[in-house]
Structures are given as C-alpha cells and as structure tokens.
C-alpha cells in the first residue's frame, strides 16, 4: 500500500475491510456490536497499518489546537482568533489556523495534516465537516468544539454561539422605537443558524409591534460588504423603499452605507442603518455605526477553555452555550425624516425570552442598550 505506516485513514481501513466507517469506529472503540469475523478482519488491518487511537489523557500531548474556519477574509475571524490565542497562549498551547473554503478536498487535506501533527483538539468556526471526517476525529480521540454551528451539530459536540435571536429583535425594536415602519433587512447566509436566528428576531419585533412582515424588504446577503452594497441598492429600488436598514453583519452595514452615499442619501438623516457584530472599525465609520455587539473574542476564549477540558476528559458545564448580545447605539440611527411615523414604546426586554437556537442551550443573553462614541484620538 502506498500510504506510510500509521498514516492510513479509517476510510481506507473500511474500504479494505469491506465495511462501513462506523463499523471501523466501533471496533476501534471496543464496542461489542460487531460480529467476531468482521472484528478480526478490521483489527488485522489496523495492526498491519499501525493505526492507533490517541488517548485524550496521553502524556505525549502535542500542545497544539487546530482552529478551522470556512474563510479567513473577514475582521470577524480576527476577533475569534484574538480570543482563542489569548487563552491558548496562557495555557502554553499553540494554535494552528486553517481555512477549508467549504471544499471537501481542502477539508480532507486539513485532516491529513491534523493527523500528522497530532493536535490535541479542534475548534470549528461556522464550518461543517463531512460525517466521515467527524467520525475520524472521534476515532482519533481528538475533541471537537463548534463555534457558530452551521446546522444542528451532533449531540456529543459542544457548541458556543451568541444570542442572535435576541440581537435581531433588539436591533429591529430600536428602529421601531424611533418611529420607522418600513425596516429593510439584509440577511445572512440561510445555511447558518445565526443568520436564521437574526431573521427570526427581526420578524418577531415587527409582529410584536403589529406590523406585517413585507417579504420584499428582506434581501439576501453573505456577510460581506459587497452583498450589503447590492442588497441596499435592491431595497432602494423598491417602489416604497425603507426608511431604515438592519444589516445582519457590520460589513454588510458598511456596504449599505456606501450604497446610500453613492445615491446622495445621508445616514441617518435620510436612512438609518444598524449592523451586527460591533467590529472595532465601526466605531470610526462615518457615521459611527449603531450595531449589536456579539462577544466574538469571548466566544473564542470559551471555545479554548472547553476543548482543553475535553482533552483532560472533563465534561463542559453545558454542551450548548449562547453568550449575550448588546445593542450599542451610536450615530447611524435617528427618527425617520418624514415625521409621519409614530414611535413604538421601547420594549420591556427583561419580560421577553428568546427561543433557544438549540435544544438544551444555556444562555447568558441579557440584551442591554449602550450609547457608545469613539474615544478621542491619542496625541503622541
């Protein structure tokens, strides 16, 4: 066989044995629900290829964590990395950052590299692994934590996210409280749970105010500035355009502001804009952006603490955690210019509860409102 001893994958073992990958996994993990003949055939192949499951408690740890993104072309990723690196460095653990770009070939190449460097754990951010790769991590004994899952993760995989439903609700209710009645939404990718939760929060706010959801006011986006620019132009081209826009990410909000500027429209005098994330640069946008702050760095920190607990064979306090979001009011929102709308009274947020994004989630999702202006520049 062309593969080096000890480098063969469970997929190849399964192929040679003529069984499924889960069957190989059951043999490796000592499960009894495998026939003696099949077990003997698989164990013989495992011995011949030197395949060994690493124990999480092994004293020969590599002191490495893999941090895996779908893409790395956003300041959002930088904030996650910042939180991960802070805790990993303090624990004496190195971090390997990878992007798999949603391509199965890249994911498989990453898995080969992970096996070669014997990383102690994996943090997967807004990405999805093929079931066979997830199973291979399980067989290798490499613990996995998912940040901002793309869909419903396996029950045994801890997840960490933000209170996206509450954030979408708070952003929309803020605009309604200023008197806006036609509020556009530039949504995120529908494959992501966080995008769907922000959309649901937007819908809930409108319905709570007795305003029917106008589907023409909801346009697609992908969290990047270009889609915010395109989406805002689509909203402005409507026969009755919105007086306010909620963009489901800060980068899309910045794209929307540029679209408004090119049409000679002012923010917030003509159109109000709210974002989501509270990236560092939006404090310095023109005007400073009202947004929903999600604790990206804290999500990264908690992910490291969780995966390190798993490497010690300790269970996390909760398998599903949502960290709180916070509405940060700056200068990009104001009452509508026409003066015809009537403001909705500010909601009694404490009386509302968010439907959990995932069953069994533990949330710390008190949504607060903060007025925040950038500090004055420092003089040398």
PDB file of C-alpha atoms in Angstrom, residues 28 43 48 52 56 58 79 91 106 140 149 171 183 238 243 255 267 283 333 344 349 351 368:
ATOM      1  CA  UNK A  28     -11.527   0.888  17.483  1.00  0.00           C
ATOM      2  CA  UNK A  43      -8.296  -5.470  13.764  1.00  0.00           C
ATOM      3  CA  UNK A  48      -0.883  -4.066   9.762  1.00  0.00           C
ATOM      4  CA  UNK A  52      -3.668   3.680  16.885  1.00  0.00           C
ATOM      5  CA  UNK A  56      -7.064  12.172  25.372  1.00  0.00           C
ATOM      6  CA  UNK A  58      -1.927  10.620  26.807  1.00  0.00           C
ATOM      7  CA  UNK A  79     -11.748  38.710  16.679  1.00  0.00           C
ATOM      8  CA  UNK A  91      -2.199  27.604  28.716  1.00  0.00           C
ATOM      9  CA  UNK A 106      -9.440  21.184   1.419  1.00  0.00           C
ATOM     10  CA  UNK A 140      -8.610   9.536  16.785  1.00  0.00           C
ATOM     11  CA  UNK A 149     -22.640  25.977  14.079  1.00  0.00           C
ATOM     12  CA  UNK A 171     -31.864  45.892  16.517  1.00  0.00           C
ATOM     13  CA  UNK A 183     -37.456  48.433   8.035  1.00  0.00           C
ATOM     14  CA  UNK A 238     -38.407  49.309  -4.345  1.00  0.00           C
ATOM     15  CA  UNK A 243     -36.515  54.374   5.938  1.00  0.00           C
ATOM     16  CA  UNK A 255     -21.590  48.231   2.230  1.00  0.00           C
ATOM     17  CA  UNK A 267     -27.135  58.383   7.239  1.00  0.00           C
ATOM     18  CA  UNK A 283     -16.662  52.993  15.829  1.00  0.00           C
ATOM     19  CA  UNK A 333     -29.815  55.801  13.592  1.00  0.00           C
ATOM     20  CA  UNK A 344     -43.223  52.228  19.269  1.00  0.00           C
ATOM     21  CA  UNK A 349     -36.656  43.420  27.275  1.00  0.00           C
ATOM     22  CA  UNK A 351     -40.009  40.347  30.108  1.00  0.00           C
ATOM     23  CA  UNK A 368     -28.582  45.768  27.018  1.00  0.00           C
TER      24      UNK A 368
END
